[in-house]
């Protein structure tokens, strides 16, 4: 059905330069590996040094997709204006109190980037302390990173990335003069932590392969070259980050891969001290530290606590032997995070696929819960800047209910609604229906599906459907409010999220059953969700457009190979599709830390065969694929541009049928897509226009 909606245009021809690779006695041929720039590290920093032959090919791809999508230009502008109309252009956060001030962020009308401001604690004149639009002037790409004010409220650490490569530059601003100081730190992970005296800060520097391997201390007024190396992580398989506590008492160096963690801590008042090890890394042992006055709260899976438990540890010697249990492990109740206060401890947990917040009185151990009644919803712990307070902040939304921000008095249990997300163009929840379905998968497991549709959409199998999935790293996809999707729902689409294995939507076991040698469960769950939506008469297979990004883009590539007939179109954003080749290249930024998630095909023949059996690029075949849109960013350090470039070339080489494969590459951006809130909306409008086009709905007016 779909091919006829596209003009008959010859796609770019991709030159073949076959190279063979033999591992574990298995030889593979890769005819498109030349698309990987030999100088990729330099390209991330300066896209102008890209090989002209590669650049020419990528620009030809962009010209091809522009031709195929030319007839959607008016539709894309309409979608963009609709989505922009649902954003309050001069929106502002509710300032959060910290000592004499309250800090918040806002946008100005037409602004792409946030401005950060502060007011006196109980309200008053706003003081702009950082204007993102001003800092972005003259830059093709700009992304604000972390921002941290000092405890004496006199200075600010802030960071930016102006390439899309996620090498952030740290700057320090004097808030009394509103001027940046001479302290400029290049190639950081994007955040810094002040010492207790506000005389310097800790940060993580990235190596040339984009790995956060060194933690430094910078004293204000000194040269970056003189910064003290606090800790170096020599294992390329581990990420490292530096954090602090709200009482400004501790600096924490967190080291982790996807299944193992380790902390080193030092007193923020003695920045010259050596960090002390809390519990040595032990494969499979995860733990997080949270301040608690004379103790640390420890969120951990130790001793078989698969869905995590909470321990305490004395601050003077928090080694593992001194941990004692506070909240026991309960199978099926996944504890996600913990926030400590002087008199209370708060945890966010998920049970039966829904989140809830539990407040514990530290004096007597009594607990109470904040919960909501909708069938599917999202909760977030926003915490507090302050430790000695009874007030904490949380957020709530559902697919039909706009985001709400509450302050909650943990002592009186009073809930204060501070803000409800405004939809300037209007939003009536009564016009929409949201449901939670359970789709039986290949092995009998039930896969949750959250969906939303307009109340007037017929449930007779005729509606088109956008089915979104991710399914990796234990990340659960919340059933939260997303104003963009109403542009589809108002045109008769069903918007659905498949909560597939690989995420923690149904507990830690849900994650473990979708990784490494069980990875295909993720793909089969998504296909099962598509089949269930058809069986329940919501849609038909030729009307389902699948969408996923990054590791969800791998999902898109896998389901395209496994069940091309189950989908009417596929949108793969920054898709991780060349899994085997990437996991065999230990020079790439994320490869060694990713082995616990996917397996190590260098060291293990079994892991090699497992990945080779599903890796999308390696399993493209002579099949009638639906129309596919792949999108990427040239300077993306996470999913390198050549993965989708190679995948698209091989799809075109081997596929049968007339359905086109489009490749849209942003030559000025990285993994997160375009910078700025409106530039990103243009990319979403393009994706939605593709979905409407392939389902024959491009001319359908929006339901008022």
mmCIF file with all atom_site columns, C-alpha atoms in Angstrom, residues 71 86 93 149 197 258 308 369 389 463-464 562 572 589 665 671:
data_model
loop_
_atom_site.group_PDB
_atom_site.id
_atom_site.type_symbol
_atom_site.label_atom_id
_atom_site.label_alt_id
_atom_site.label_comp_id
_atom_site.label_asym_id
_atom_site.label_entity_id
_atom_site.label_seq_id
_atom_site.pdbx_PDB_ins_code
_atom_site.Cartn_x
_atom_site.Cartn_y
_atom_site.Cartn_z
_atom_site.occupancy
_atom_site.B_iso_or_equiv
_atom_site.pdbx_formal_charge
_atom_site.auth_seq_id
_atom_site.auth_comp_id
_atom_site.auth_asym_id
_atom_site.auth_atom_id
_atom_site.pdbx_PDB_model_num
ATOM 1  C CA . UNK A 1 71  ? 4.861  16.941  -0.687 1.00 0.00 ? 71  UNK A CA 1
ATOM 2  C CA . UNK A 1 86  ? 0.797  23.530  22.843 1.00 0.00 ? 86  UNK A CA 1
ATOM 3  C CA . UNK A 1 93  ? 9.435  26.501  36.445 1.00 0.00 ? 93  UNK A CA 1
ATOM 4  C CA . UNK A 1 149 ? 25.424 27.369  42.224 1.00 0.00 ? 149 UNK A CA 1
ATOM 5  C CA . UNK A 1 197 ? 34.578 26.440  50.965 1.00 0.00 ? 197 UNK A CA 1
ATOM 6  C CA . UNK A 1 258 ? 25.373 -1.472  33.443 1.00 0.00 ? 258 UNK A CA 1
ATOM 7  C CA . UNK A 1 308 ? 16.672 -3.604  45.584 1.00 0.00 ? 308 UNK A CA 1
ATOM 8  C CA . UNK A 1 369 ? 2.316  6.481   50.415 1.00 0.00 ? 369 UNK A CA 1
ATOM 9  C CA . UNK A 1 389 ? 13.240 20.689  55.524 1.00 0.00 ? 389 UNK A CA 1
ATOM 10 C CA . UNK A 1 463 ? -7.276 3.399   12.795 1.00 0.00 ? 463 UNK A CA 1
ATOM 11 C CA . UNK A 1 464 ? -3.574 3.936   12.119 1.00 0.00 ? 464 UNK A CA 1
ATOM 12 C CA . UNK A 1 562 ? 11.942 -10.525 11.968 1.00 0.00 ? 562 UNK A CA 1
ATOM 13 C CA . UNK A 1 572 ? 14.408 4.561   13.500 1.00 0.00 ? 572 UNK A CA 1
ATOM 14 C CA . UNK A 1 589 ? 33.391 5.626   23.139 1.00 0.00 ? 589 UNK A CA 1
ATOM 15 C CA . UNK A 1 665 ? 21.127 13.133  8.757  1.00 0.00 ? 665 UNK A CA 1
ATOM 16 C CA . UNK A 1 671 ? 22.622 12.003  19.612 1.00 0.00 ? 671 UNK A CA 1
#
